[in-house]
Amino acid sequence: MIFHTADPKLRHLLDIVCEHLHLYSREPELTVEVKWASSPDQLPGWKKEKGCLHIVCRDAGEALMLIGRGLTQNDKAAETLEPRFSELAAMLDVSRNAVYTLPALKTFLCQLAMMGYTACYLYMEDTYELPGYPYFGYRRGRYSVAEQKELDQFAQSVGIELIPCIQTLAHLRTAIRWGYMQPMRDTIDNLMVGHPETEALVEAMIAHFSKTFHSRRIHLGMDEAVSLGTGRYLRSNGYRDHRDILMEHLHTVCRLCDKYGMQPMIWDDMLFRDRTPLMNYYGSSAPVSAEEAARYPDNLTFVYWDYYHDSKEEYEEQIRRRGNLKMAFAGGVWKWGGWVPNLTKSFQDSIAAAEACHQQGVQNILVTLWGDDGDETPLATVLPGLALYGLLRFGSAVPRQTDPFCRLFSDLSLAAYELMEKMDLIPGMPQENLEALIPHKLLLYGDMASELFQPVLTSAPDGLAAYYEDLSAQYAAHAQHTRSEGMQRILRLYQCLAQVLSARCTAAAALQTAGAMQSGRGGKKRALTAAAALLSEMETRVEQLHQQTVEVWSQERKGQGMEILDLRLGGIAARCKALRKRIELYNTGRIESLSELEEPFLPYQGILSQDGHTPGREAYGEIVTANTLCHQFSI
């Protein structure tokens, strides 16, 4: 769309946004008149009349937020906005293989500003260039120093504070693999606390971001260090309570932050796991007293993360446990289960969490966008969840109110985004997926011969195949009706994925039926031949999915990391080939049995199974085979 304004500062800001963001407004043109408020107490507001949007704001971020509101709040003519949360930030994971390109991140930052966000955290375990450590993030798509500075400057230009979110203790498995890191290594995931080279590394990290980012805040991570002190540390120092080790390291890194003028934050789970008998982060305990809080560095903010609970009361209980700690809250939009977002859980949990934070006076909110297990979900699909948090910053909201933001940024309705989640809302499964089940990923990667999942997920594979064929047609229809090329690519990706899942259901059922037949009869060979034909069709569909995956990945992300999805999808196609060859060998008498088809199926009982048998949020390594995918030492 075209903006008109007489204000040179606003004109420059809108030029930046229009260069990086396509807006699909019902109004092709809009005149914007701005009054820049000089008082920090002035509340932002907007009023629309006669095709002109009048805004009163203090800075670029507020200006874009008001324009976003003016273009989407179609039932209003004016608003004065008093935020319930002083800060709303998105935290983008760029460490699980997907490292987003600078153009993709600039688009994302513009969207955040228009939805009312004030900050963005980049979660970088080792995906940033760190001078003096050439192997840090090597071959991982790391952001160069120049790229880090460019992103920071761009974020400032649209009113977003860009904040480094790194790791200074655990979650450093990909960094620790290199030889130079071995003196700093406690376990496969954790740094060696107290080692001079560890302190030098952490100091290099903090010093680096004090120069590349303008923000004086830094998130130091330090979460889930559950094996702390159990590896090389134990052998070098003997047993020591992990709480004492953690406290030593915490004071070290906070002292380094003081040295470089940085304000540290950490995830607070390690502190609260210690307050329950079974290391349950979300257990019950008395609020942290003033005396207990005084043991921690006074420059530290604790971040309570929770994207799991479904009621306001549960979040309030956990917030009260923080007592006298200086705290922030991190919720999330579920994009880390598989290939599609989970919006039903994101919506319910976000509303509950936001209302609890408002009632308890929490002012600093992060919305995490994790990319666990390969980051298969395209970033653009989580727009409704982000928009909901943007609305919740200024008052109560419900999911349907995100529809105008969906249309503004993608030319798609909220219904089109909700259709993506239908991959998991299969017949027989809850239609509000509050358990975050991922049947689509289990079916996609689970082996069709040594079957672990399909009989648990459905007793009617032909019906499930038809369900996915119908979904495929719906994705194709939505792709034809959006002007957004990016969303067209994503919807075609889901069209291909649904077609693969449909073929998988019928091919797997045919294999199991044929395998259960008595050997030595012509009927079994004919059934196996029919199954082989279905495997051939599935192989073709997987190759089409793979090609579309490369298209979508390449528009959002750097090339490093895509090889993981290449291997996963290529493995499915190769498995189709191998099974067809095995069938040929059996049917021609060159092997005596197909043992993989003859073993009886047992109900699934994995460690993440729900209710004892329904598969939960398993990762690729637990889905693809019951055999050993790879061997790796634990320390």
XYZ file of C-alpha atoms in Angstrom, residues 9-421:
413
model
C 10.893 11.372 10.185
C 7.746 9.318 9.663
C 8.293 9.306 5.900
C 11.719 7.733 6.372
C 10.284 5.147 8.780
C 7.476 4.185 6.398
C 9.911 3.907 3.495
C 11.896 1.360 5.521
C 8.790 -0.655 6.337
C 7.441 -0.625 2.788
C 10.791 -1.833 1.466
C 10.718 -4.932 3.668
C 7.042 -5.660 4.250
C 4.094 -6.300 1.942
C 0.855 -4.972 3.414
C -2.481 -6.223 2.058
C -4.849 -3.551 3.315
C -8.390 -2.827 2.214
C -7.156 0.743 1.854
C -4.656 1.046 -1.025
C -3.563 4.475 0.221
C -3.442 6.104 3.653
C -2.447 9.567 4.799
C -0.814 9.627 8.226
C -0.455 12.740 10.347
C 1.814 12.436 13.361
C 2.325 14.411 16.549
C 5.525 13.450 18.329
C 4.915 13.643 22.081
C 7.690 15.149 24.175
C 6.489 13.864 27.536
C 7.362 10.278 28.509
C 3.969 10.091 30.237
C 2.010 10.825 27.058
C -0.125 7.815 26.119
C -0.049 6.799 22.460
C -3.261 7.086 20.496
C -4.795 7.162 17.040
C -7.893 8.472 15.343
C -9.071 7.843 11.807
C -11.297 10.230 9.912
C -11.855 10.982 6.230
C -9.112 8.670 5.018
C -6.505 10.145 7.343
C -4.915 8.437 10.320
C -3.902 10.834 13.104
C -1.396 9.414 15.583
C 0.202 10.704 18.775
C 3.366 8.846 19.747
C 6.787 9.167 21.322
C 9.007 7.134 19.003
C 9.249 4.982 15.882
C 8.036 1.829 17.617
C 4.885 3.492 18.871
C 4.271 5.071 15.454
C 4.343 1.693 13.704
C 2.236 0.093 16.424
C -0.423 2.787 16.015
C -0.435 2.435 12.233
C -0.838 -1.320 12.689
C -3.752 -0.749 15.036
C -5.304 1.809 12.719
C -5.214 -0.666 9.831
C -6.620 -3.615 11.776
C -9.029 -2.366 14.451
C -11.866 -2.043 11.978
C -14.590 -1.738 14.622
C -13.017 1.398 16.109
C -12.511 4.979 14.981
C -10.007 5.927 17.687
C -7.983 4.547 20.601
C -5.831 5.798 23.447
C -3.607 2.942 24.510
C -2.293 2.236 27.981
C -0.204 -0.948 27.838
C -0.663 -3.590 30.502
C 2.944 -4.703 29.935
C 5.744 -2.170 29.525
C 7.730 -4.605 27.363
C 6.606 -7.250 24.880
C 9.387 -9.144 23.136
C 9.596 -12.049 20.704
C 12.427 -14.540 21.172
C 13.456 -16.164 17.898
C 15.415 -19.416 18.004
C 18.209 -19.422 15.407
C 20.117 -22.351 16.900
C 18.148 -25.455 15.819
C 19.498 -25.455 12.241
C 17.322 -22.599 10.939
C 19.358 -19.384 10.821
C 17.103 -16.800 9.249
C 18.393 -14.573 6.470
C 18.730 -10.862 7.058
C 15.833 -9.995 4.682
C 13.565 -12.476 6.500
C 14.541 -11.043 9.875
C 13.960 -7.470 8.703
C 10.452 -8.402 7.570
C 9.876 -10.105 10.912
C 11.069 -7.050 12.869
C 8.738 -4.771 10.905
C 5.814 -7.067 11.667
C 6.712 -7.119 15.353
C 6.775 -3.320 15.504
C 3.357 -3.035 13.863
C 1.898 -5.575 16.311
C 3.073 -3.637 19.367
C 6.303 -5.439 20.263
C 9.133 -3.460 21.804
C 12.033 -5.941 21.649
C 13.355 -9.064 19.966
C 15.723 -11.624 21.482
C 17.888 -13.662 19.124
C 18.509 -17.066 20.691
C 22.021 -17.953 19.528
C 23.799 -20.903 21.140
C 26.778 -20.726 18.792
C 25.267 -19.226 15.639
C 27.222 -15.997 15.863
C 30.753 -15.122 14.903
C 32.860 -14.770 18.041
C 36.261 -13.158 17.382
C 39.120 -15.295 18.640
C 37.120 -18.530 18.354
C 37.048 -19.432 14.639
C 35.304 -22.798 15.176
C 32.502 -21.268 17.235
C 29.422 -21.785 15.056
C 31.531 -23.162 12.201
C 29.353 -24.493 9.335
C 26.247 -23.594 11.326
C 25.147 -20.500 9.386
C 26.393 -18.169 12.118
C 25.807 -14.437 11.835
C 28.989 -12.552 11.024
C 29.976 -9.535 13.096
C 28.856 -7.318 10.203
C 25.481 -9.081 10.038
C 24.981 -8.723 13.787
C 25.602 -4.986 13.586
C 23.363 -4.593 10.547
C 20.489 -6.395 12.265
C 20.914 -4.314 15.404
C 20.893 -1.057 13.454
C 17.839 -2.106 11.458
C 15.958 -3.099 14.612
C 16.680 0.318 16.095
C 15.352 2.009 12.978
C 11.905 0.424 13.467
C 11.814 0.906 17.226
C 12.773 -2.626 18.282
C 15.473 -3.335 20.867
C 17.531 -6.307 19.657
C 18.830 -8.332 22.599
C 21.357 -11.188 22.454
C 20.073 -14.389 24.033
C 22.986 -16.796 24.344
C 24.220 -19.741 26.423
C 26.991 -19.498 28.976
C 26.675 -22.896 30.698
C 24.542 -25.614 29.033
C 22.969 -26.187 25.596
C 26.390 -25.868 23.961
C 26.628 -29.356 22.467
C 27.334 -28.141 18.935
C 30.087 -25.802 20.172
C 31.698 -28.343 22.491
C 32.290 -30.864 19.682
C 35.525 -29.121 18.600
C 38.904 -30.016 20.054
C 39.766 -26.552 21.346
C 36.693 -26.700 23.625
C 37.703 -29.863 25.457
C 39.414 -28.144 28.421
C 36.180 -26.178 28.931
C 33.926 -29.234 28.762
C 32.194 -30.806 31.748
C 29.613 -32.963 29.946
C 28.480 -33.247 26.339
C 26.276 -30.183 26.895
C 27.825 -28.231 29.783
C 30.837 -26.005 30.232
C 33.414 -26.715 32.950
C 32.718 -24.207 35.703
C 35.790 -22.672 37.306
C 38.194 -23.436 34.471
C 40.184 -20.348 33.351
C 39.443 -21.035 29.669
C 35.718 -21.236 30.430
C 35.772 -17.828 32.071
C 37.785 -16.449 29.151
C 35.204 -17.792 26.694
C 32.257 -16.340 28.597
C 34.034 -13.010 28.942
C 34.660 -13.002 25.189
C 30.915 -13.554 24.599
C 29.824 -10.729 26.889
C 32.494 -8.326 25.660
C 31.544 -9.107 22.076
C 27.871 -8.237 22.469
C 28.688 -5.106 24.436
C 30.176 -3.872 21.131
C 27.918 -5.324 18.429
C 24.457 -4.630 19.946
C 23.264 -1.308 21.325
C 21.131 -2.963 23.997
C 22.747 -3.116 27.406
C 20.738 -6.232 28.220
C 21.973 -9.759 27.615
C 20.253 -13.073 28.227
C 22.818 -15.598 29.468
C 20.669 -18.749 29.233
C 21.929 -21.196 31.928
C 18.802 -23.360 31.719
C 18.471 -27.145 31.893
C 22.032 -27.713 33.134
C 20.801 -30.856 34.845
C 24.058 -32.796 34.391
C 26.203 -29.989 35.813
C 29.232 -31.287 37.703
C 28.739 -34.938 36.722
C 31.301 -35.316 33.928
C 34.889 -34.111 33.766
C 34.186 -31.689 36.584
C 33.463 -34.641 38.873
C 36.652 -36.422 37.859
C 38.759 -33.283 38.344
C 37.180 -31.865 41.495
C 35.281 -34.664 43.174
C 31.616 -34.442 44.069
C 30.195 -31.007 44.688
C 26.538 -30.008 45.002
C 25.420 -28.688 41.628
C 23.689 -25.767 43.353
C 27.030 -24.516 44.635
C 28.616 -24.950 41.196
C 25.741 -23.050 39.587
C 25.955 -20.214 42.106
C 29.711 -19.878 41.563
C 29.255 -19.608 37.814
C 26.301 -17.251 38.125
C 28.293 -14.776 40.194
C 31.183 -15.041 37.730
C 29.115 -14.220 34.654
C 27.209 -11.439 36.410
C 30.502 -9.909 37.535
C 31.632 -9.980 33.902
C 28.389 -8.296 32.862
C 29.080 -5.521 35.345
C 32.572 -5.160 33.902
C 31.159 -4.500 30.414
C 28.114 -2.500 31.467
C 25.609 -5.245 30.623
C 22.411 -6.191 32.476
C 22.106 -9.994 32.724
C 19.063 -12.244 32.554
C 18.859 -16.029 32.938
C 16.180 -18.707 32.578
C 15.264 -19.581 36.159
C 14.433 -23.291 35.934
C 17.590 -24.557 37.642
C 16.744 -22.496 40.727
C 13.167 -23.786 40.949
C 13.928 -27.408 40.106
C 15.930 -27.482 43.329
C 12.863 -26.508 45.325
C 10.927 -29.699 44.547
C 11.742 -33.326 45.468
C 11.805 -34.647 41.892
C 13.410 -31.651 40.152
C 9.976 -30.597 38.844
C 10.258 -27.067 37.499
C 6.518 -26.466 37.838
C 6.064 -27.922 41.313
C 4.967 -26.144 44.479
C 7.186 -24.272 46.915
C 7.136 -21.253 49.182
C 7.822 -17.853 47.583
C 11.462 -16.793 47.422
C 12.114 -14.646 50.479
C 14.038 -11.388 50.533
C 16.849 -13.161 52.375
C 17.054 -15.879 49.702
C 16.888 -13.342 46.860
C 19.833 -11.461 48.385
C 22.087 -14.474 47.659
C 21.867 -13.755 43.948
C 23.609 -10.942 42.038
C 21.580 -7.758 42.363
C 21.888 -6.943 38.650
C 20.140 -10.158 37.600
C 16.662 -10.722 36.126
C 15.148 -14.213 36.325
C 12.979 -15.387 33.424
C 10.178 -17.814 34.285
C 9.337 -19.791 31.133
C 6.071 -21.661 30.751
C 4.130 -22.600 27.611
C 2.481 -25.678 29.047
C -0.287 -24.685 31.445
C -3.814 -23.983 30.319
C -5.321 -21.951 33.176
C -4.670 -18.524 34.653
C -4.536 -19.987 38.171
C -1.632 -22.294 37.305
C 0.441 -19.385 35.987
C -0.412 -17.247 39.006
C 0.793 -19.991 41.354
C 4.150 -20.157 39.574
C 4.539 -16.359 39.518
C 3.917 -16.214 43.277
C 6.722 -18.760 43.804
C 9.179 -16.140 42.457
C 8.469 -14.004 45.510
C 11.156 -11.331 45.867
C 13.025 -12.106 42.667
C 13.227 -9.570 39.866
C 11.440 -11.528 37.149
C 10.207 -11.586 33.587
C 7.839 -14.106 31.986
C 8.369 -16.134 28.807
C 5.404 -17.729 27.093
C 5.465 -19.144 23.598
C 3.800 -19.787 20.283
C 4.096 -23.504 19.575
C 6.173 -23.924 16.415
C 8.488 -26.629 17.720
C 6.419 -29.794 17.544
C 6.853 -30.631 13.896
C 5.989 -29.126 10.520
C 2.908 -27.169 11.582
C 2.130 -24.723 14.397
C -0.108 -25.665 17.304
C -2.403 -22.669 17.526
C -5.098 -24.089 19.809
C -2.644 -24.594 22.675
C -0.791 -21.367 21.878
C -4.015 -19.363 22.020
C -5.356 -20.862 25.253
C -2.065 -20.800 27.127
C -1.179 -17.279 25.952
C -4.449 -15.808 27.162
C -4.156 -17.569 30.526
C -0.531 -16.478 30.966
C -1.125 -12.867 29.933
C -4.041 -12.461 32.305
C -2.012 -13.972 35.153
C 0.933 -11.659 34.435
C -1.387 -8.662 34.360
C -2.985 -9.614 37.675
C 0.408 -10.227 39.308
C 2.027 -7.059 37.966
C 4.597 -8.690 35.682
C 5.731 -6.067 33.174
C 8.283 -7.875 31.000
C 6.898 -10.530 28.608
C 8.820 -12.697 26.125
C 7.106 -14.789 23.460
C 9.407 -17.676 22.561
C 9.518 -19.214 19.085
C 11.616 -22.330 19.608
C 12.766 -24.536 16.752
C 13.340 -27.856 18.511
C 14.389 -30.914 16.500
C 15.243 -29.342 13.161
C 13.009 -26.254 13.081
C 10.656 -27.746 10.499
C 7.828 -25.205 10.910
C 8.107 -22.104 8.691
C 8.365 -18.910 10.717
C 5.545 -17.158 8.848
C 2.971 -19.668 10.107
C 3.008 -18.396 13.709
C 1.675 -14.930 12.876
C -1.706 -15.392 14.640
C -0.028 -16.387 17.903
C 2.257 -13.361 17.790
C -0.643 -11.080 16.921
C -2.636 -12.363 19.894
C 0.139 -11.430 22.311
C 0.325 -8.017 20.642
C -3.375 -7.521 21.346
C -3.070 -8.858 24.890
C -0.475 -6.201 25.659
C -3.225 -3.588 25.570
C -6.185 -5.504 27.025
C -8.112 -8.747 26.979
C -8.351 -10.393 23.567
C -9.602 -13.542 21.854
C -8.087 -15.427 18.901
C -10.594 -14.255 16.283
C -9.333 -10.693 16.779
C -6.039 -11.687 15.134
C -7.767 -12.158 11.764
C -7.164 -8.545 10.567
C -3.412 -8.887 11.241
C -3.357 -12.165 9.297
C -5.013 -10.464 6.345
C -2.799 -7.360 6.581
C 0.505 -9.275 6.540
C -0.332 -12.318 4.397
C -3.623 -11.783 2.538
C -4.921 -14.863 4.359
C -7.658 -15.261 6.938
C -7.106 -16.672 10.397
C -9.024 -19.736 9.172
C -6.245 -20.483 6.676
C -3.677 -20.553 9.498
C -5.922 -22.700 11.671
C -6.197 -25.133 8.763
C -2.443 -25.786 9.057
C -2.950 -27.328 12.487
